XYZ file of N, CA, C and O in Angstrom:
376
model
N 111.137 148.401 72.764
C 112.445 147.877 71.397
C 112.813 149.192 70.988
O 112.408 150.615 71.189
N 114.110 149.454 70.718
C 114.535 150.569 70.397
C 114.688 150.808 69.122
O 115.307 152.047 68.704
N 114.405 150.022 68.346
C 114.609 150.505 66.658
C 113.289 150.329 66.222
O 112.211 149.809 66.146
N 113.077 151.609 65.018
C 111.750 151.376 64.540
C 111.712 150.064 63.331
O 110.813 149.474 63.253
N 112.968 149.790 62.623
C 113.092 148.868 62.053
C 114.368 148.055 62.340
O 115.242 148.191 61.874
N 114.038 147.000 62.937
C 115.237 146.217 63.488
C 115.541 144.969 62.581
O 116.455 143.952 62.483
N 115.361 145.464 61.227
C 116.274 144.573 60.229
C 117.405 145.052 59.443
O 117.742 144.358 58.500
N 117.639 146.225 60.136
C 119.110 146.833 59.694
C 120.655 145.959 60.194
O 120.234 145.714 61.708
N 121.423 146.031 59.491
C 122.762 145.477 60.111
C 123.051 145.807 61.376
O 123.404 145.560 62.415
N 123.108 147.503 61.434
C 123.405 148.262 62.563
C 122.629 147.886 63.881
O 123.201 147.507 64.632
N 121.304 147.647 63.708
C 120.468 147.593 64.671
C 120.650 146.065 65.310
O 120.840 145.739 66.096
N 121.042 145.036 64.313
C 121.153 143.804 64.756
C 122.536 143.693 65.330
O 122.823 142.778 66.474
N 123.609 144.405 65.314
C 124.695 144.498 65.696
C 124.872 145.089 67.333
O 125.404 144.500 68.361
N 124.002 146.401 67.341
C 123.719 146.688 68.760
C 122.947 145.649 69.261
O 123.122 145.517 70.786
N 121.854 144.895 69.098
C 120.913 143.758 69.820
C 122.188 142.871 70.223
O 122.257 142.306 71.204
N 123.040 142.208 69.313
C 124.236 141.453 69.913
C 125.222 142.197 70.721
O 125.337 141.318 71.832
N 125.460 143.214 71.064
C 126.304 143.520 71.625
C 125.849 143.882 73.005
O 126.188 143.634 73.969
N 124.214 144.524 72.901
C 123.645 144.434 74.156
C 123.513 143.345 74.884
O 123.473 143.209 76.076
N 122.996 142.098 74.245
C 122.988 140.702 74.515
C 124.099 140.404 75.572
O 124.078 139.993 76.532
N 125.414 140.686 74.625
C 126.753 140.271 75.285
C 127.125 140.905 76.641
O 128.223 140.584 77.621
N 126.932 142.340 76.591
C 127.361 143.153 77.569
C 125.783 143.955 78.373
O 125.574 145.300 78.015
N 125.197 143.138 79.120
C 123.770 143.955 79.707
C 124.472 144.865 80.901
O 123.758 145.662 81.095
N 125.709 144.587 81.182
C 126.377 145.663 82.349
C 126.284 147.251 81.744
O 126.066 148.208 82.339
N 126.883 147.316 80.374
C 126.743 148.698 79.597
C 125.164 149.255 79.906
O 125.468 150.321 80.254
N 124.110 148.648 79.533
C 122.758 149.649 79.718
C 122.697 149.766 81.029
O 122.071 150.981 81.642
N 122.513 148.903 82.022
C 122.772 149.245 83.625
C 123.515 150.461 83.883
O 122.775 150.832 85.013
N 124.877 150.233 83.232
C 125.841 151.580 83.930
C 125.103 152.788 83.478
O 125.344 153.741 84.022
N 124.513 153.052 81.962
C 123.969 153.826 81.321
C 122.755 154.273 82.151
O 122.399 155.558 82.582
N 121.939 153.575 82.841
C 120.652 153.538 83.660
C 121.197 154.538 84.872
O 121.031 155.651 85.458
N 122.363 154.017 85.673
C 122.762 154.473 86.637
C 123.400 155.884 86.698
O 123.270 156.549 87.499
N 124.235 156.076 85.379
C 124.733 157.023 85.142
C 123.787 158.438 85.056
O 124.177 159.414 85.553
N 122.933 158.498 84.449
C 121.498 159.101 83.935
C 120.999 159.386 85.293
O 121.054 160.151 85.452
N 120.816 158.109 86.115
C 120.233 158.929 87.532
C 120.840 159.511 88.114
O 120.628 160.881 88.740
N 122.394 159.341 88.258
C 123.215 160.488 88.991
C 123.452 161.984 88.208
O 123.422 162.673 89.272
N 123.651 162.063 87.089
C 123.349 163.191 86.454
C 122.248 164.032 86.952
O 122.417 165.314 87.035
N 120.768 163.356 86.739
C 119.809 164.106 86.871
C 119.540 164.239 88.658
O 119.734 165.430 88.840
N 120.273 163.756 89.334
C 120.053 163.832 90.591
C 120.966 164.995 91.141
O 120.577 165.678 92.170
N 122.203 165.365 90.307
C 122.847 166.663 90.609
C 122.367 167.897 90.255
O 122.900 168.953 90.006
N 121.104 167.532 89.060
C 120.071 169.140 88.965
C 120.338 169.165 87.198
O 119.787 169.990 86.888
N 121.116 168.273 86.472
C 121.177 168.209 85.462
C 119.688 168.050 84.676
O 119.006 167.302 85.348
N 119.520 168.862 83.420
C 117.884 168.401 82.829
C 118.074 168.073 81.544
O 117.022 167.622 80.983
N 119.010 167.849 81.191
C 119.785 167.183 80.109
C 120.609 166.464 80.185
O 121.336 166.776 80.987
N 120.527 165.190 79.296
C 122.013 164.229 79.325
C 122.183 163.589 77.802
O 121.186 163.378 77.065
N 123.796 163.564 77.762
C 124.136 163.294 76.456
C 124.596 161.866 76.561
O 125.595 161.606 77.312
N 124.080 160.821 75.865
C 124.665 159.772 75.753
C 125.972 159.382 75.251
O 126.628 158.636 75.489
N 126.429 160.598 74.159
C 127.726 160.447 73.935
C 128.811 160.771 75.300
O 129.854 160.250 75.119
N 128.452 161.553 75.934
C 129.320 162.053 77.199
C 129.239 160.811 77.876
O 130.313 160.274 78.554
N 127.988 160.247 78.477
C 128.065 159.183 79.204
C 129.101 157.821 78.441
O 129.533 157.119 79.529
N 128.875 157.572 77.425
C 129.794 156.721 76.600
C 131.018 156.898 77.079
O 132.083 156.097 77.250
N 131.577 158.145 77.030
C 133.108 158.553 77.294
C 133.287 158.395 78.476
O 134.557 157.908 78.912
N 132.742 158.708 79.372
C 132.757 158.310 80.904
C 132.856 156.805 81.306
O 133.702 156.600 82.194
N 131.660 156.284 80.594
C 131.858 154.583 80.766
C 133.000 154.033 80.560
O 133.754 153.047 80.918
N 133.761 154.554 79.270
C 134.916 154.179 78.759
C 136.155 154.705 79.931
O 137.156 153.549 79.818
N 136.059 155.414 80.352
C 137.102 155.920 81.386
C 136.944 155.109 82.610
O 137.875 155.005 83.095
N 135.855 154.648 82.981
C 135.630 154.311 84.288
C 135.933 152.706 84.460
O 136.368 152.390 85.358
N 135.311 151.994 83.277
C 135.863 150.588 83.227
C 137.488 150.350 82.692
O 137.913 151.052 81.977
N 137.728 149.606 83.974
C 139.597 149.221 83.606
C 139.958 149.144 82.336
O 140.814 149.177 81.656
N 139.335 147.982 81.481
C 139.881 148.067 80.227
C 138.905 148.170 79.072
O 139.050 147.512 77.862
N 137.867 148.967 79.601
C 136.543 149.802 78.478
C 136.226 148.525 78.127
O 136.324 147.795 78.913
N 135.239 148.788 77.249
C 134.447 147.780 76.599
C 134.451 147.407 75.140
O 134.339 148.268 74.357
N 134.903 146.138 75.046
C 135.104 145.925 73.445
C 134.201 146.199 72.586
O 133.086 145.369 72.689
N 133.941 146.524 71.718
C 132.800 147.226 70.759
C 131.891 147.708 71.187
O 131.075 148.372 70.552
N 132.165 148.827 72.038
C 131.328 150.105 72.423
C 131.318 151.097 71.457
O 132.284 152.007 71.428
N 130.840 151.103 70.459
C 130.415 151.906 69.358
C 129.240 152.914 69.540
O 128.145 152.930 69.972
N 130.084 154.292 69.008
C 129.058 155.516 69.198
C 128.227 155.338 68.184
O 127.236 156.316 68.593
N 128.142 154.537 67.525
C 126.576 154.429 66.585
C 125.492 153.715 67.241
O 124.640 153.704 66.944
N 125.595 153.054 68.631
C 124.664 152.553 69.524
C 124.056 153.684 70.457
O 123.322 153.476 70.944
N 124.734 154.868 70.302
C 124.162 155.757 71.693
C 122.632 156.444 71.423
O 121.916 156.304 72.203
N 122.353 156.331 69.876
C 120.752 156.758 69.907
C 119.800 155.501 70.014
O 118.523 155.777 70.851
N 120.323 154.460 69.814
C 119.922 153.195 70.472
C 119.598 152.730 71.769
O 118.603 152.444 72.256
N 120.649 153.462 72.308
C 120.606 153.131 73.973
C 119.533 154.575 74.591
O 118.847 154.061 75.375
N 119.664 155.576 73.878
C 118.868 156.602 74.092
C 117.542 156.156 74.200
O 116.662 155.918 75.043
N 116.892 155.435 72.742
C 115.695 154.955 72.468
C 115.381 153.625 73.830
O 114.367 153.781 74.024
N 116.400 153.014 73.895
C 115.833 152.033 75.308
C 115.602 152.697 76.051
O 115.005 152.197 77.099
N 116.178 153.701 76.812
C 116.311 154.446 77.999
C 114.836 155.014 78.051
O 114.178 154.796 79.261
N 114.462 155.703 77.025
C 113.217 156.202 77.143
C 112.165 155.341 77.091
O 111.045 155.475 77.830
N 112.471 154.201 76.129
C 111.293 153.102 76.237
C 110.832 152.507 77.750
O 109.806 152.423 78.600
N 112.242 152.272 78.342
C 112.197 151.996 79.660
C 112.032 152.541 80.919
O 111.528 152.253 82.083
N 112.036 153.958 80.836
C 111.827 155.076 81.850
C 111.174 156.206 80.854
O 111.459 157.567 80.851
N 110.169 156.221 80.552
C 109.188 157.159 79.880
C 109.526 158.466 80.759
O 109.330 159.629 79.706
N 109.302 158.653 81.858
C 109.417 159.786 82.522
C 110.337 160.741 82.536
O 110.689 161.907 82.409
N 111.681 159.928 81.378
C 112.727 160.630 81.173
C 112.741 160.922 79.827
O 113.936 161.261 79.452
N 111.845 160.906 79.464
C 111.711 161.307 77.697
C 112.253 162.418 77.620
O 112.884 162.582 76.591
N 112.161 163.662 77.817
C 112.604 165.148 77.586
C 114.665 165.247 78.177
O 114.894 166.406 77.843
N 114.487 164.332 79.026
C 116.011 164.218 79.215
C 116.940 164.199 77.850
O 118.114 164.720 77.798
N 116.433 163.321 77.232
C 117.373 162.964 75.566
C 116.692 163.670 74.706
O 115.783 163.620 74.460
N 117.548 164.108 73.988
C 117.322 164.720 72.369
C 117.592 163.653 71.381
O 118.584 163.011 71.239
N 116.339 163.514 70.865
C 116.474 162.582 69.787
C 116.397 162.943 68.352
O 115.193 164.016 68.205
N 116.726 162.572 67.697
C 116.936 163.486 66.045
C 116.462 161.865 65.373
O 115.916 160.977 65.633
N 115.364 162.585 64.266
C 114.563 161.582 63.329
C 115.937 160.736 62.823
O 116.855 161.096 62.197
N 115.517 159.514 62.644
C 116.553 158.421 61.944
C 116.010 158.314 60.576
O 115.287 158.421 60.042
N 117.431 158.266 60.091
C 117.260 158.558 58.585
C 117.060 156.909 58.162
O 117.081 155.958 58.399
N 116.680 156.593 56.826
C 116.280 155.476 56.153
C 117.455 154.652 56.109
O 118.162 155.217 55.496
N 117.335 153.399 56.346
C 118.369 152.243 56.217
C 118.465 152.137 54.765
O 117.802 152.335 53.878
């Protein structure tokens, strides 16, 4: 689970977006793996979002920068061996 408290509107919007666009998460997984394969030790989700926007011919409608932390948490949950790759900040109370 990507959220500590999934009762926030932002978290609900993220889950709805992710359900409509599962290819975004898969692309972020691939992009992270590629960056690490080139020797990177840290990966910025904001950079990956910008790369993703450039790579997709028409962008991704609704790809919101507010989702970067939630995608980072999801990537860490699914790939705990990569936890040190992403910098997470403490979440503010909703």
